[in-house]
Coordinates of C-alpha atoms in Angstrom, one line a residue:
M1 CA -27.6 -214.4 -86.6
K2 CA -24.2 -213.6 -85.1
L3 CA -23.4 -211.6 -88.2
L4 CA -26.4 -209.5 -87.7
S5 CA -25.6 -208.9 -84.1
R6 CA -22.1 -207.7 -85.0
C7 CA -23.5 -205.3 -87.5
L8 CA -25.8 -203.8 -85.0
L9 CA -23.1 -203.5 -82.5
L10 CA -20.8 -201.7 -85.0
L11 CA -23.6 -199.2 -85.9
I12 CA -24.2 -198.4 -82.2
L13 CA -20.4 -197.9 -81.7
V14 CA -20.1 -195.5 -84.7
A15 CA -23.2 -193.6 -83.5
S16 CA -21.7 -193.2 -80.1
L17 CA -18.4 -191.9 -81.5
V18 CA -20.3 -189.4 -83.6
A19 CA -22.3 -188.3 -80.6
C20 CA -19.2 -187.8 -78.5
K21 CA -17.4 -185.5 -81.1
P22 CA -17.4 -181.8 -79.8
T23 CA -19.6 -179.4 -81.7
P24 CA -17.4 -176.5 -83.1
T25 CA -18.1 -173.1 -81.6
P26 CA -18.7 -170.6 -84.4
M27 CA -16.3 -167.6 -84.5
P28 CA -18.0 -164.3 -83.9
T29 CA -18.8 -162.4 -87.0
V30 CA -16.7 -159.2 -87.1
A31 CA -18.0 -156.4 -89.3
P32 CA -15.4 -155.1 -91.6
T33 CA -13.8 -151.9 -90.4
V34 CA -14.9 -149.0 -92.5
P35 CA -12.9 -145.8 -92.2
P36 CA -15.1 -143.2 -90.6
T37 CA -16.8 -140.9 -93.0
E38 CA -16.0 -137.2 -92.2
T39 CA -19.1 -135.4 -91.9
A40 CA -18.9 -132.1 -93.6
T41 CA -19.4 -129.3 -91.1
T42 CA -20.8 -126.0 -92.1
P43 CA -19.1 -123.2 -90.3
P44 CA -21.5 -121.5 -88.0
T45 CA -23.1 -118.5 -89.6
E46 CA -21.9 -115.3 -87.9
T47 CA -24.6 -113.0 -86.9
P48 CA -23.8 -109.8 -88.7
L49 CA -23.0 -106.8 -86.5
P50 CA -25.1 -103.7 -87.0
P51 CA -23.5 -101.5 -89.6
T52 CA -21.0 -99.1 -88.2
D53 CA -20.9 -95.6 -89.8
T54 CA -17.4 -95.0 -91.1
P55 CA -16.3 -91.8 -89.5
T56 CA -16.3 -89.0 -92.1
A57 CA -13.7 -86.3 -91.6
E58 CA -15.4 -83.0 -91.0
P59 CA -14.6 -80.5 -93.8
T60 CA -11.9 -78.1 -92.6
V61 CA -13.4 -74.7 -92.4
A62 CA -10.9 -71.9 -92.4
P63 CA -11.5 -69.4 -89.6
D64 CA -13.0 -66.1 -90.8
Y65 CA -11.1 -63.1 -89.5
S66 CA -13.3 -60.4 -91.0
G67 CA -15.5 -58.1 -89.0
S68 CA -19.2 -58.5 -89.2
E69 CA -20.2 -54.8 -88.9
G70 CA -18.7 -51.4 -89.2
L71 CA -16.6 -50.2 -86.3
T72 CA -18.3 -47.2 -84.7
A73 CA -17.9 -45.1 -81.5
G74 CA -20.8 -47.1 -80.1
N75 CA -19.3 -50.6 -80.6
I76 CA -15.5 -50.3 -80.9
A77 CA -15.1 -50.8 -77.1
S78 CA -16.5 -54.3 -77.7
A79 CA -14.0 -55.1 -80.5
V80 CA -12.0 -58.3 -80.1
E81 CA -9.0 -59.8 -81.7
L82 CA -10.2 -61.5 -84.8
G83 CA -6.9 -62.9 -86.1
R84 CA -3.2 -62.7 -85.7
L85 CA -0.3 -63.4 -88.1
E86 CA 3.4 -63.6 -87.1
L87 CA 5.6 -62.1 -89.7
P88 CA 9.3 -61.1 -90.3
F89 CA 10.1 -57.5 -89.8
A90 CA 7.3 -55.5 -91.5
S91 CA 6.7 -51.7 -91.9
K92 CA 3.4 -50.9 -93.7
I93 CA -0.1 -52.1 -94.2
Y94 CA -1.8 -51.9 -97.7
W95 CA -5.6 -52.7 -97.7
T96 CA -7.2 -53.0 -101.1
N97 CA -10.0 -50.6 -101.7
D98 CA -12.6 -53.4 -101.6
A99 CA -11.2 -54.6 -98.2
V100 CA -10.8 -58.1 -99.6
K101 CA -7.0 -58.2 -99.5
I102 CA -4.3 -56.9 -97.1
G103 CA -0.7 -56.4 -98.2
I104 CA 2.3 -56.2 -95.9
S105 CA 5.6 -54.5 -96.8
L106 CA 8.4 -56.6 -95.3
E107 CA 12.1 -55.8 -95.0
N108 CA 13.0 -57.3 -98.3
S109 CA 9.8 -58.6 -99.8
F110 CA 6.0 -58.1 -100.0
Q111 CA 3.2 -60.4 -99.1
Q112 CA -0.5 -60.1 -99.9
Y113 CA -3.1 -62.1 -97.9
D114 CA -6.8 -62.8 -98.1
A115 CA -8.2 -60.5 -95.5
R116 CA -10.9 -62.9 -94.4
F117 CA -8.8 -66.0 -93.8
L118 CA -5.2 -64.6 -93.7
T119 CA -4.1 -67.1 -96.4
L120 CA -1.2 -66.0 -98.5
L121 CA -2.2 -65.0 -102.0
A122 CA 0.9 -63.5 -103.6
E123 CA 4.5 -62.7 -102.7
L124 CA 7.1 -60.5 -104.4
P125 CA 10.9 -61.1 -103.7
K126 CA 11.5 -57.3 -103.5
R127 CA 10.9 -54.5 -101.0
V128 CA 8.0 -52.3 -102.3
M129 CA 7.8 -48.5 -102.2
D130 CA 4.1 -48.4 -102.7
V131 CA 1.1 -50.6 -103.7
S132 CA -1.9 -49.5 -105.8
S133 CA -5.2 -49.2 -104.0
D134 CA -6.7 -52.1 -105.9
G135 CA -3.8 -54.3 -104.8
T136 CA -2.6 -55.2 -108.4
L137 CA 0.5 -53.1 -108.8
A138 CA 3.7 -52.6 -106.8
A139 CA 6.3 -49.9 -107.3
I140 CA 9.8 -51.2 -106.8
S141 CA 13.3 -49.7 -107.3
P142 CA 16.4 -51.9 -107.2
D143 CA 18.8 -49.0 -107.0
I144 CA 16.9 -45.7 -106.5
Q145 CA 17.7 -44.9 -110.1
A146 CA 15.3 -47.3 -111.9
L147 CA 11.6 -47.7 -111.5
E148 CA 9.8 -51.1 -111.9
I149 CA 6.1 -51.7 -111.9
W150 CA 5.2 -55.2 -110.9
D151 CA 2.0 -57.2 -111.4
I152 CA 1.4 -58.6 -107.9
N153 CA -0.8 -61.4 -109.0
L154 CA 1.5 -62.7 -111.7
G155 CA 4.8 -61.8 -109.9
T156 CA 6.1 -60.3 -113.2
V157 CA 7.6 -56.9 -114.2
L158 CA 5.2 -54.9 -116.3
L159 CA 7.4 -51.8 -116.7
S160 CA 11.0 -51.1 -116.2
K161 CA 12.3 -47.5 -116.7
D162 CA 15.6 -45.8 -116.0
I163 CA 15.0 -42.5 -114.2
D164 CA 17.4 -39.6 -114.8
F165 CA 17.4 -38.6 -111.1
P166 CA 17.7 -40.5 -107.9
F167 CA 14.5 -40.9 -105.9
G168 CA 13.7 -42.1 -102.4
G169 CA 10.1 -43.3 -102.7
A170 CA 7.1 -43.8 -104.8
S171 CA 3.3 -43.1 -104.5
F172 CA 0.5 -44.4 -106.7
S173 CA -2.4 -42.2 -107.7
P174 CA -5.7 -43.6 -106.4
D175 CA -6.6 -45.1 -109.8
G176 CA -3.1 -46.6 -110.2
S177 CA -2.6 -45.0 -113.6
R178 CA 0.3 -42.8 -112.3
V179 CA 3.2 -43.0 -109.9
M180 CA 4.9 -40.0 -108.2
L181 CA 8.6 -40.1 -107.5
P182 CA 10.2 -37.5 -105.1
S183 CA 13.4 -36.3 -106.6
M184 CA 16.5 -36.3 -104.5
E185 CA 18.1 -33.6 -106.6
E186 CA 15.4 -30.9 -106.2
W187 CA 12.2 -30.3 -104.3
A188 CA 9.9 -31.9 -106.9
G189 CA 7.4 -34.7 -107.3
V190 CA 7.7 -36.2 -110.8
M191 CA 4.8 -38.2 -112.1
F192 CA 5.0 -41.1 -114.7
S193 CA 2.5 -43.3 -116.4
T194 CA 2.4 -46.8 -114.9
V195 CA 1.5 -48.2 -118.4
D196 CA 4.2 -46.8 -120.6
G197 CA 6.5 -44.8 -118.3
S198 CA 5.8 -41.5 -120.0
L199 CA 6.2 -38.3 -118.1
Q200 CA 2.8 -37.0 -116.8
G201 CA 3.8 -33.9 -114.9
E202 CA 5.7 -32.4 -112.0
V203 CA 4.8 -30.7 -108.8
T204 CA 7.1 -28.2 -107.1
G205 CA 7.2 -25.3 -104.7
F206 CA 7.9 -26.9 -101.4
E207 CA 11.0 -25.8 -99.6
T208 CA 12.6 -27.2 -96.4
A209 CA 15.9 -27.0 -94.6
A210 CA 15.7 -30.7 -93.8
P211 CA 17.9 -33.0 -95.7
V212 CA 15.2 -35.6 -96.3
Y213 CA 11.6 -35.1 -97.5
N214 CA 8.9 -37.0 -99.2
V215 CA 6.0 -36.1 -101.4
S216 CA 3.0 -38.4 -102.2
Y217 CA -0.5 -38.4 -103.6
G218 CA -3.2 -37.5 -101.1
P219 CA -6.0 -40.0 -100.4
D220 CA -8.4 -38.6 -103.1
G221 CA -5.7 -37.9 -105.7
T222 CA -6.3 -34.2 -106.0
Q223 CA -3.5 -33.2 -103.6
A224 CA 0.2 -33.7 -103.1
I225 CA 1.3 -34.1 -99.5
W226 CA 4.8 -32.7 -98.7
F227 CA 6.4 -34.0 -95.6
S228 CA 9.8 -33.2 -93.9
R229 CA 10.7 -33.9 -90.3
A230 CA 8.5 -31.4 -88.4
T231 CA 6.7 -29.8 -91.4
L232 CA 3.8 -30.9 -93.5
Q233 CA 2.3 -29.0 -96.4
I234 CA -0.4 -29.7 -99.0
S235 CA -0.5 -28.5 -102.6
D236 CA -3.3 -28.7 -105.1
L237 CA -2.3 -30.8 -108.1
S238 CA -4.6 -29.1 -110.6
T239 CA -3.2 -25.6 -109.9
G240 CA 0.1 -26.4 -108.3
I241 CA -0.7 -23.9 -105.5
L242 CA 0.7 -24.7 -102.1
G243 CA -1.6 -24.6 -99.2
L244 CA -0.9 -23.8 -95.5
Q245 CA 2.1 -25.2 -93.8
F246 CA 1.7 -27.2 -90.7
N247 CA 4.7 -26.8 -88.4
H248 CA 5.6 -28.7 -85.3
M249 CA 8.1 -28.3 -82.5
D250 CA 9.5 -31.8 -83.0
F251 CA 9.7 -34.7 -85.5
I252 CA 6.3 -35.8 -86.8
N253 CA 6.0 -39.5 -85.8
S254 CA 2.9 -40.2 -87.8
W255 CA 0.2 -38.4 -89.8
V256 CA -3.1 -39.2 -91.5
L257 CA -5.5 -37.1 -93.6
S258 CA -9.3 -37.2 -93.9
P259 CA -10.2 -35.2 -97.1
Q260 CA -14.0 -35.4 -96.5
R261 CA -13.6 -33.6 -93.2
D262 CA -10.7 -31.3 -94.2
L263 CA -8.9 -32.9 -91.2
L264 CA -5.2 -33.6 -90.7
V265 CA -4.1 -35.5 -87.7
T266 CA -0.4 -35.5 -86.6
A267 CA 1.4 -37.2 -83.7
T268 CA 4.6 -35.6 -82.3
Y269 CA 5.9 -34.0 -79.1
G270 CA 4.8 -30.5 -78.3
E271 CA 3.9 -28.1 -75.5
V272 CA 0.5 -28.2 -73.9
A273 CA -0.4 -26.2 -70.8
G274 CA 3.3 -25.5 -70.4
V275 CA 4.3 -29.1 -70.4
Y276 CA 6.4 -30.7 -73.2
Q277 CA 4.7 -34.0 -73.9
P278 CA 3.4 -36.4 -76.6
V279 CA 0.6 -34.6 -78.5
I280 CA -1.9 -35.5 -81.1
Y281 CA -2.9 -32.4 -83.1
L282 CA -6.1 -32.1 -85.0
W283 CA -5.6 -29.6 -87.8
N284 CA -8.2 -27.9 -90.0
I285 CA -6.5 -28.0 -93.4
E286 CA -8.5 -25.0 -94.7
T287 CA -7.8 -22.6 -91.8
G288 CA -4.7 -24.1 -90.3
E289 CA -6.2 -24.2 -86.8
N290 CA -5.3 -26.9 -84.3
N291 CA -7.6 -25.9 -81.5
I292 CA -8.0 -29.5 -80.4
K293 CA -4.9 -31.2 -78.9
L294 CA -5.1 -34.7 -77.5
T295 CA -2.6 -35.6 -74.8
P296 CA -2.3 -39.4 -74.7
G297 CA 0.4 -39.4 -72.0
E298 CA 2.6 -41.7 -74.1
I299 CA 4.4 -41.6 -77.4
I300 CA 2.3 -42.3 -80.5
N301 CA 3.9 -44.0 -83.5
G302 CA 1.0 -44.9 -85.7
L303 CA -2.3 -43.2 -86.6
G304 CA -5.4 -44.5 -88.5
L305 CA -8.8 -42.9 -89.4
D306 CA -11.9 -44.9 -90.1
P307 CA -13.5 -44.2 -93.5
G308 CA -15.8 -41.6 -92.0
G309 CA -13.0 -39.7 -90.4
Y310 CA -14.4 -39.8 -86.9
L311 CA -12.7 -42.8 -85.3
L312 CA -9.0 -42.3 -84.6
A313 CA -6.7 -45.2 -83.7
A314 CA -3.4 -44.2 -82.1
G315 CA -0.7 -46.7 -81.6
A316 CA 1.0 -46.6 -78.2
P317 CA 3.2 -49.0 -76.2
A318 CA 1.2 -52.2 -75.4
H319 CA -2.1 -50.9 -76.7
V320 CA -4.1 -48.9 -79.3
L321 CA -6.0 -45.8 -78.1
I322 CA -9.3 -45.2 -79.7
Y323 CA -10.7 -41.6 -79.9
D324 CA -14.1 -40.4 -80.9
L325 CA -13.3 -37.2 -82.8
A326 CA -16.9 -36.0 -82.7
D327 CA -16.0 -34.8 -79.1
A328 CA -12.3 -35.6 -78.9
S329 CA -12.9 -38.2 -76.2
Q330 CA -10.9 -41.4 -75.6
I331 CA -13.5 -44.3 -75.7
A332 CA -11.5 -47.5 -75.8
Q333 CA -8.1 -49.3 -75.6
L334 CA -7.2 -52.4 -77.6
P335 CA -4.5 -54.4 -75.9
L336 CA -1.2 -55.3 -77.6
P337 CA 0.6 -57.4 -74.9
G338 CA 4.3 -57.1 -75.0
A339 CA 4.4 -54.5 -77.9
E340 CA 6.7 -51.6 -77.1
T341 CA 5.5 -49.6 -80.0
V342 CA 3.4 -49.8 -83.2
T343 CA 4.7 -49.7 -86.7
D344 CA 1.5 -49.0 -88.7
I345 CA -2.3 -48.9 -88.2
A346 CA -5.0 -48.9 -90.8
F347 CA -8.8 -49.3 -90.9
A348 CA -10.2 -51.4 -93.7
P349 CA -11.9 -49.3 -96.4
D350 CA -15.3 -50.9 -95.4
G351 CA -14.7 -49.8 -91.8
K352 CA -15.2 -53.3 -90.3
T353 CA -11.6 -54.2 -89.4
L354 CA -8.7 -52.4 -87.8
A355 CA -5.2 -53.8 -88.7
V356 CA -2.2 -53.2 -86.4
L357 CA 1.5 -54.0 -87.0
A358 CA 3.5 -54.2 -83.8
P359 CA 7.2 -55.2 -83.8
T360 CA 8.4 -58.1 -81.6
A361 CA 11.8 -59.5 -80.6
T362 CA 11.8 -61.7 -83.7
G363 CA 9.7 -59.9 -86.2
T364 CA 6.3 -58.3 -86.4
T365 CA 2.8 -59.3 -85.3
L366 CA -0.2 -58.3 -87.5
T367 CA -3.4 -58.2 -85.4
L368 CA -6.9 -57.7 -86.8
W369 CA -9.6 -56.2 -84.6
G370 CA -13.3 -56.1 -85.2
I371 CA -16.8 -57.2 -84.2
P372 CA -17.1 -61.0 -84.8

């Protein structure tokens, strides 16, 4: 009995000890640290800008310096400066007979330009004596004893010929097949072929007391024009007969001939109404009369006639005087600011443009006038 009691007591004691043992507090569960996954980001889509037109360079259009219509007594007062070119010292204008090109004789060279755009087309490294009317040939002499015919487009010598007399100039026939040389040993114009240099004839008969003279082909190729200081005379090439002699009181500054009107125009000094002054004479080459005398009031150093022979351009200091020869009236003035004189004046063969050379302090200015 006692043994049973002890066993029961021992069981109660063990149970009490077990009941008094603290219950362990569980550790919090920590989720394993996982490295963050980078979320792929899609770059924002840019909203396209509206297409921008790439600026396209405008094509460069060269200015056109040609006249639009023929110059007449009715419209030349409205002529404007179409174009201008600054050149070295220059002396003469050479239009081609189709009015497409314009050549300029410089002090020691020759330049040929497109007449519409004033772009340089050809250049020769020699001073020229004359240029053929089609603008393809130039007559050059390196020593006044040898003649050279140059191809202007190619810049090459087509013919070189030693001449057995010294000569002081050259003049092409209108078709370019011949060239006339004024002899410095006798009063003669000797003609040679521009193809093979063969002698083609000689014109003589002119006499003068002046030490210097010149002889050249007339505009239509049927006449020879003799010129010396104050005297001008015309001879017929087919017969060799000399025509009337046109004498002046003073040096002839400039002259121009219109064959279709039998008209010769000369600029010089003379006496009009008892006053010695600058005069422009209008001569009838058939009768020798000069009943019309224009008195510009200032020295004239360049003359040009339009293709019809009725418009006269006369170069004066600072301007060009324009006359209508139908009634001998002055109808316009074209200004040349700063120009003290004029070197040369020439209407284009189509009558649409007037070219003027005027010297400056550093060279020469080429001015083109017309109706735009």
